[in-house]
XYZ file of C-alpha atoms in Angstrom:
402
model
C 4.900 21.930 27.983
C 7.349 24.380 26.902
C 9.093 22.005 24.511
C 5.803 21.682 23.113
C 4.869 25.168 22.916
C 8.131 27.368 23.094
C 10.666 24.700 21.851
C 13.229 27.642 21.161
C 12.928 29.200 24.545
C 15.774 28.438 27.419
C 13.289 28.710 30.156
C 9.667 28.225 30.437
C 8.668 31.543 32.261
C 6.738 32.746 29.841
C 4.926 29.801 29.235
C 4.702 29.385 33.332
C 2.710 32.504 33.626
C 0.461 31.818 30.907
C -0.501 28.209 32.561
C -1.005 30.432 35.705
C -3.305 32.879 34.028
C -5.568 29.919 32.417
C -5.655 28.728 35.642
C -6.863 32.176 37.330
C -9.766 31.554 34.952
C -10.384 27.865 35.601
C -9.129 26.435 32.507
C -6.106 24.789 33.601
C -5.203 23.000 36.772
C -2.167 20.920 37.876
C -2.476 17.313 37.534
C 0.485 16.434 39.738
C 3.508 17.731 40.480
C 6.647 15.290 39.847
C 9.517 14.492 41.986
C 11.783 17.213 40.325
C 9.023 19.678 40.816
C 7.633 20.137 37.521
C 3.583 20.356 36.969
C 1.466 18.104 35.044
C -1.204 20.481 33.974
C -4.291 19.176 32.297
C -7.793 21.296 30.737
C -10.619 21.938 32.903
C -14.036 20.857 31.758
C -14.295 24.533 31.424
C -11.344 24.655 29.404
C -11.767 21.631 27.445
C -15.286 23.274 25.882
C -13.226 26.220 25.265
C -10.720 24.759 23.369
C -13.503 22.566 21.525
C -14.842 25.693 20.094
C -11.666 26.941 19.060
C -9.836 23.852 17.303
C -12.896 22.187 15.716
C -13.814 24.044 12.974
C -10.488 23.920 11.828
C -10.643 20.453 11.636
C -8.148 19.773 14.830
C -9.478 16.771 17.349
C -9.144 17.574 21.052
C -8.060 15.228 23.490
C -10.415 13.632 25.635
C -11.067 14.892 28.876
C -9.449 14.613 32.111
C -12.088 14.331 34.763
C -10.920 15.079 38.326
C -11.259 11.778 40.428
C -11.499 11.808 44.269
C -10.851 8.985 46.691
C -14.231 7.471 47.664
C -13.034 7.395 51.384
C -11.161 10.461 52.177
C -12.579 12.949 49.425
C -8.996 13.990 48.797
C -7.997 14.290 44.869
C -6.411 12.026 43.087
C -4.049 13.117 41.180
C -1.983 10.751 39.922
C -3.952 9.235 36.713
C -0.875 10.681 34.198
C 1.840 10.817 36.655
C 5.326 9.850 34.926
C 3.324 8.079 31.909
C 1.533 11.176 30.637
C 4.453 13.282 31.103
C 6.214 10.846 28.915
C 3.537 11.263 25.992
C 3.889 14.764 26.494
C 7.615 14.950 26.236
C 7.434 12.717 23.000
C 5.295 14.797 21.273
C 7.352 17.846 22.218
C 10.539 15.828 20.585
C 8.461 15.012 17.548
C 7.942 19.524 17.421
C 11.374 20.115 18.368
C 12.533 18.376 15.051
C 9.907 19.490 12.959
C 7.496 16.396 12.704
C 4.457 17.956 13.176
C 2.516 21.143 14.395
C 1.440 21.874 18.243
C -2.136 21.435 17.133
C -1.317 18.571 15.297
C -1.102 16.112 18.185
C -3.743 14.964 19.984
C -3.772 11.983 23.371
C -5.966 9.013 24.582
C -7.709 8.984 20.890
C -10.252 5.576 21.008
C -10.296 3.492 18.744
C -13.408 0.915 18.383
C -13.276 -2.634 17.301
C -16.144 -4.908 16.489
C -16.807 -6.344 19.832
C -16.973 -3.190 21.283
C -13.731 -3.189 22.996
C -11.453 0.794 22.362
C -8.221 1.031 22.536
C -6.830 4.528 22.871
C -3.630 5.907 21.167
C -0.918 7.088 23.859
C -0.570 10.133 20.706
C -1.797 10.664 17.751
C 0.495 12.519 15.401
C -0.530 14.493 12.540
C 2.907 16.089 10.452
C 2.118 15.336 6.404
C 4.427 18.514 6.215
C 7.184 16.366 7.274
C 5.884 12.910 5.502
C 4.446 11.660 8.142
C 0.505 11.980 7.249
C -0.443 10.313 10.621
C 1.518 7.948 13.118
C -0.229 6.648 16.406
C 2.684 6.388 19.322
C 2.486 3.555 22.478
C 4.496 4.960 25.581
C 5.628 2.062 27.311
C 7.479 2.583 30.683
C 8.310 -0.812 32.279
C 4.608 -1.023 33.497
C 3.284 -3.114 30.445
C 4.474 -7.032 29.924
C 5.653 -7.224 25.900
C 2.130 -9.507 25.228
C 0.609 -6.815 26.281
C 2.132 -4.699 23.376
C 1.235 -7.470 21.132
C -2.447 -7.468 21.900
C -2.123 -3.652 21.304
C -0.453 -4.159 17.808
C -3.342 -6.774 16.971
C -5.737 -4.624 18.250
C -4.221 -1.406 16.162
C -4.222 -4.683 13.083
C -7.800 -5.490 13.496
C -9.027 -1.904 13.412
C -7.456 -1.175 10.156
C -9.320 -4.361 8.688
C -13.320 -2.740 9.639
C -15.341 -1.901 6.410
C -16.990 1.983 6.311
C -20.195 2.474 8.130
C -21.317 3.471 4.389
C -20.262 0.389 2.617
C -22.046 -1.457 0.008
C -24.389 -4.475 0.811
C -21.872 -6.718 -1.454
C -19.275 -5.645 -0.304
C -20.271 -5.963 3.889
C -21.914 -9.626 2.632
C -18.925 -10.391 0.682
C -16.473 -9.924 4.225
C -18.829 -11.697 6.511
C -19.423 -14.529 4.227
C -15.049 -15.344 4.217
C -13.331 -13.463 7.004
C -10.134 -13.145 4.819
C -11.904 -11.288 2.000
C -11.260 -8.244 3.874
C -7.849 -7.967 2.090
C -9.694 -7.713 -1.527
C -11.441 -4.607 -0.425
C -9.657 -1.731 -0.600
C -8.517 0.376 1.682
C -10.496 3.362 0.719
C -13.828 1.449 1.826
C -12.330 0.502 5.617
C -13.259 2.713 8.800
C -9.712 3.944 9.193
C -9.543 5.701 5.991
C -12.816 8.011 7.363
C -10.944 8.814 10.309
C -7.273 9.443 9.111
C -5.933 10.525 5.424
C -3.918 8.535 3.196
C -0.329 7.501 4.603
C 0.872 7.556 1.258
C 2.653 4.178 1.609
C 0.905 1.226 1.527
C -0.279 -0.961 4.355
C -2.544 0.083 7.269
C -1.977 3.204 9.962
C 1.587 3.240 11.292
C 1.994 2.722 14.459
C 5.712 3.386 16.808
C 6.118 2.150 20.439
C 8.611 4.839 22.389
C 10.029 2.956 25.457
C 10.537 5.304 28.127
C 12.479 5.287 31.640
C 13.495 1.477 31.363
C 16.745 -0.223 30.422
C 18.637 -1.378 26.870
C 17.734 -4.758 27.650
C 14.340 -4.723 28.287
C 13.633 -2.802 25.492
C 15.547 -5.049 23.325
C 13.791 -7.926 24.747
C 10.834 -6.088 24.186
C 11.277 -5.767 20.665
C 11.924 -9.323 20.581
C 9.098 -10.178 21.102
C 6.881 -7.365 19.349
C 8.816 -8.882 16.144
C 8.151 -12.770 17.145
C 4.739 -12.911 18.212
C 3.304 -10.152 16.396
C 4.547 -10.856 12.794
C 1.041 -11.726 11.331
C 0.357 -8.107 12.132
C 3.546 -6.401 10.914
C 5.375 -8.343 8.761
C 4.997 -8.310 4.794
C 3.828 -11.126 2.379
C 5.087 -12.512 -0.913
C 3.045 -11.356 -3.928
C 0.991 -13.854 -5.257
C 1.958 -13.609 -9.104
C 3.310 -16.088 -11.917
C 6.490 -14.511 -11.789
C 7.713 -15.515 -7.904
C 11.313 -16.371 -8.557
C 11.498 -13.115 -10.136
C 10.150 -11.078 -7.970
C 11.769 -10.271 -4.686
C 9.180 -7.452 -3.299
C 7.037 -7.461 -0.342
C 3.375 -7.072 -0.442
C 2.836 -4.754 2.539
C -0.842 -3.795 1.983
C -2.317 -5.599 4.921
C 0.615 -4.876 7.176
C 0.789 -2.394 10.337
C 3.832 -0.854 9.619
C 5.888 -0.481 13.500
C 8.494 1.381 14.235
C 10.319 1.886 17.683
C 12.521 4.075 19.411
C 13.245 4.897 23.310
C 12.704 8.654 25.073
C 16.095 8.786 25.608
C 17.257 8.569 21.934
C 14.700 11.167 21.459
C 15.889 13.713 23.967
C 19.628 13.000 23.141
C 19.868 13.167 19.164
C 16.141 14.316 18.318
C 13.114 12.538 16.673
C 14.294 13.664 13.066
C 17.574 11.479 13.567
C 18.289 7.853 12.867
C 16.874 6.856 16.234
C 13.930 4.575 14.477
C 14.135 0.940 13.439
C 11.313 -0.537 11.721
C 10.293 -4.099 13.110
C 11.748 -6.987 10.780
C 14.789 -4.412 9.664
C 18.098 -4.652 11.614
C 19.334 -0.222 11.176
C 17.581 2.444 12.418
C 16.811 5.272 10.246
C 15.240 8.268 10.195
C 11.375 8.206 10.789
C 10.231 8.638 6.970
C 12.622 6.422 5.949
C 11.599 3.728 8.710
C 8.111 4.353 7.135
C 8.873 4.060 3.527
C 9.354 0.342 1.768
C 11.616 0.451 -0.654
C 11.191 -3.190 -1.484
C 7.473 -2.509 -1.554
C 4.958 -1.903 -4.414
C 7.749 0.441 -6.775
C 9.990 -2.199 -6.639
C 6.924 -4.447 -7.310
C 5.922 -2.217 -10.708
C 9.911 -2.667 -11.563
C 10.638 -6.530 -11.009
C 6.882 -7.248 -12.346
C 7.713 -5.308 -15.698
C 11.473 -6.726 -16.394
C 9.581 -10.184 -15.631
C 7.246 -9.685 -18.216
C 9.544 -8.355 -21.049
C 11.681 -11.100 -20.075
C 8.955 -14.215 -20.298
C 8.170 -12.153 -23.578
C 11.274 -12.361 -25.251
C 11.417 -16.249 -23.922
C 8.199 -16.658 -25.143
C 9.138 -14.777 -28.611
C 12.382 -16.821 -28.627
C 10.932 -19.923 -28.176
C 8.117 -19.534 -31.436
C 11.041 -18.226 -33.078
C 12.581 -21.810 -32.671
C 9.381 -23.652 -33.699
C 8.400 -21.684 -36.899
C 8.608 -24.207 -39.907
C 10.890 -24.054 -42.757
C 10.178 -24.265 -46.282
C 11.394 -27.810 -47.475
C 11.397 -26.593 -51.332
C 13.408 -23.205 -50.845
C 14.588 -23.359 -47.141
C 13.327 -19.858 -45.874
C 11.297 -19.513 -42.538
C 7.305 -19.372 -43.120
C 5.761 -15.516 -42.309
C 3.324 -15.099 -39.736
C 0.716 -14.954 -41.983
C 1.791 -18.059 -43.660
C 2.366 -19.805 -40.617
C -0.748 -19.058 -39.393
C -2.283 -20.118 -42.808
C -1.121 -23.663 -42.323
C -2.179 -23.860 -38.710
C -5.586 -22.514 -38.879
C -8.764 -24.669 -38.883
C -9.160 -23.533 -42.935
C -5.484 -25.101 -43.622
C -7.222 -27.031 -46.222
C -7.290 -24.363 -48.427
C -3.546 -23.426 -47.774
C -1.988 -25.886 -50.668
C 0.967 -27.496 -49.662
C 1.994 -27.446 -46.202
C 5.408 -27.619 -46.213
C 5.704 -24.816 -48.787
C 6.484 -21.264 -47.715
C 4.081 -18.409 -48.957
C 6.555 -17.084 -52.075
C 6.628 -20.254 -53.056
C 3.095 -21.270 -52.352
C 2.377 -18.146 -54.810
C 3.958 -19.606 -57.329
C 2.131 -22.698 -56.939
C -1.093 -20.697 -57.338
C 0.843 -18.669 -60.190
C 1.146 -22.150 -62.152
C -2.189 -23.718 -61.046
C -3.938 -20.528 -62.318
C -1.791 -19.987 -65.699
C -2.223 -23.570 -66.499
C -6.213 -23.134 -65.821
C -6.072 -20.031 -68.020
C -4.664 -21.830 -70.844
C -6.913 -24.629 -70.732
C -9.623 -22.251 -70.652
C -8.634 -19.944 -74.182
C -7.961 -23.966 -75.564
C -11.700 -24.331 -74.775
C -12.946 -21.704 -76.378
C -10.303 -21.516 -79.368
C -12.155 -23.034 -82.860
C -11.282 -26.173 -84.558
C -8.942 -26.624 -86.675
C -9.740 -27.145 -90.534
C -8.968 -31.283 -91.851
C -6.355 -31.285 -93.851
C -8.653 -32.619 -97.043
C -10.731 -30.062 -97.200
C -9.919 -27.022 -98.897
C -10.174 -23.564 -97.455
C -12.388 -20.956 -97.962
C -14.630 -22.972 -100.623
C -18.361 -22.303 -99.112
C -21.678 -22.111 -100.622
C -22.095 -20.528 -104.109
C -18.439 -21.516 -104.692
C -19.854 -23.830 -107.871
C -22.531 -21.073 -109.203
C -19.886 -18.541 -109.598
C -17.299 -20.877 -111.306
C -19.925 -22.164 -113.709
């Protein structure tokens, strides 16, 4: 708790006496109390309407309760719900405030999540830290008690979530999915359920999620991992683009993809959560968490290789009716475009002489219309006088000699 709250401080005093004064007025108790002595403390129902009031008209979601359970024999309390696992959340989300990645009020535990059949699975932590890049990431704290399937049915789970249409979506659209169970991946994300409870990620794919393995060995975490990455690629792993230009394009489609990232509490608590302590499933380095997140051979790169592939086929395709455009066979220059497209239209009947270029299809017309032009001022020229008769003799030509 004082991580969480007092991440500066060297002891937790201060934050010890406030605990016991919310507990003087029954809005606090002690959950447990761990082998090396230090308290779980949990929210009274008391407490838990308090705080309700408080954070929710600023938009901040409260955890959900923690009811006190008693043993149906002996009446005694049970307190031992969270134990060690809860005290792991709550040390990973004070790592994540330590380094920066998100406010206090920005994390929030056991958040449900409910699928189509009705089943909810609830988020270990929910972390809210867009000041950091980090928009919203849902953490799974495993500590040796969970079999890897498990983790995989949790991944699926987080997978099929992601894919639920909007209480509020159109007819076609809700039709449209339950009509071809794949056309899910047409509609866009803005019209899906998760996108009314959490913002934008501002990288593509689904809501991020990062398994933190906790109290258990290098081995069975690797092995672990193993078999997050084997079993549960459909949920995780990236697809080829489906475009003309395949061979040119190396990207990876990542917009139906839950992107998952994984660390252990111990690489947290020894180097902090802003260090490369992450490693994104199907990448072999771990990185720092935004950079776990981000895709550089996503949809950028996608923009990039998809535009040098299409100026490319462009200047193929330019090169290649460069190669086919005739030649004139009278003068030996290449045919314009509008000539060329003159003798290949469906009016090339009108285009004179195929093989000719347009200069010297011109002068074709040049000739065909100067000859016509002559014949025409030969038409309408008079006759010529015989040579018998003599000029300019007409009538009265005898009166006036006699």
């Amino acid at each position: 708790m004082r991580k969480l709250t007092r991440p500066d401080n060297q002891h937790d005093k201060l934050v010890r006496d406030t605990l016991l004064d919310l507990e003087d007025h029954h809005l606090v108790r002690i959950e447990l109390v761990r082998e090396d002595q230090r308290h779980v403390w949990v929210l009274t129902k008391r407490g838990h309407g308090e705080a309700k009031k408080l954070l929710e008209p600023k938009g901040i979601r409260v955890s959900a309760l923690r009811e006190e359970k008693y043993g149906p024999d002996t009446g005694e309390l049970l307190g031992a719900g969270y134990d060690d696992h809860f005290a792991a959340v709550t040390t990973t989300a004070a790592e994540l405030h330590r380094a920066g990645i998100g406010h206090r009020l920005g994390f929030a535990t056991e958040i449900p999540h409910r699928l189509a059949d009705g089943y909810v699975q609830r988020a270990d932590l929910v972390v809210r830290a867009p000041a950091a890049g980090v928009p919203v990431l849902l953490l799974e704290i495993d500590r040796r008690t969970e079999d890897a399937d498990d983790l995989v049915h949790r991944l699926r789970r987080y997978w099929e979530w992601g894919r639920l249409l909007a209480p509020d979506a159109d007819r076609l659209t809700v039709d449209l999915v339950r009509s071809r169970p794949g056309a899910i991946e047409d509609v866009g994300h803005e019209k899906r359920l998760w996108r009314r409870v959490y913002p934008q990620t501002g990288r593509e794919g689904l809501v991020p999620v990062a398994f933190v393995f906790a109290d258990t060995t290098e081995a069975k975490a690797d092995n672990t991992v193993k078999v997050l990455e084997e079993a549960g690629r459909r949920f995780w792993a990236p697809r080829r683009y489906e475009t003309y230009y395949r061979e040119a394009i190396t990207a990876k489609d990542y917009s139906q993809a839950v992107p998952v990232v994984v660390t252990t509490l111990e690489q947290l608590t020894e180097h902090g959560a802003d260090a490369a302590v992450w490693r994104r499933l199907g990448r072999v380095d771990e990185q720092t968490l935004t950079d776990a997140l981000d895709n550089p051979d996503g949809d950028a790169l996608y923009r990039r290789q998809y535009a040098r592939a299409e100026a490319e086929d462009e200047r193929r395709r330019a090169a290649e009716r460069e190669a086919r455009r005739p030649v004139c066979k009278r003068c030996g220059q290449k045919f314009t475009d509008e000539r060329w497209e003159e003798t290949t239209a469906r009016t090339a009947w009108k285009a004179g002489d195929l093989s000719a270029c347009g200069d010297c299809h011109a002068d074709d017309v040049a000739r065909k219309e100067a000859a016509a032009e002559a014949a025409r001022l030969k038409a309408a020229a008079p006759p010529e006088p015989e040579d018998d008769q003599e000029p300019g003799r007409g009538r009265g030509w005898f009166r006036r000699r006699t």
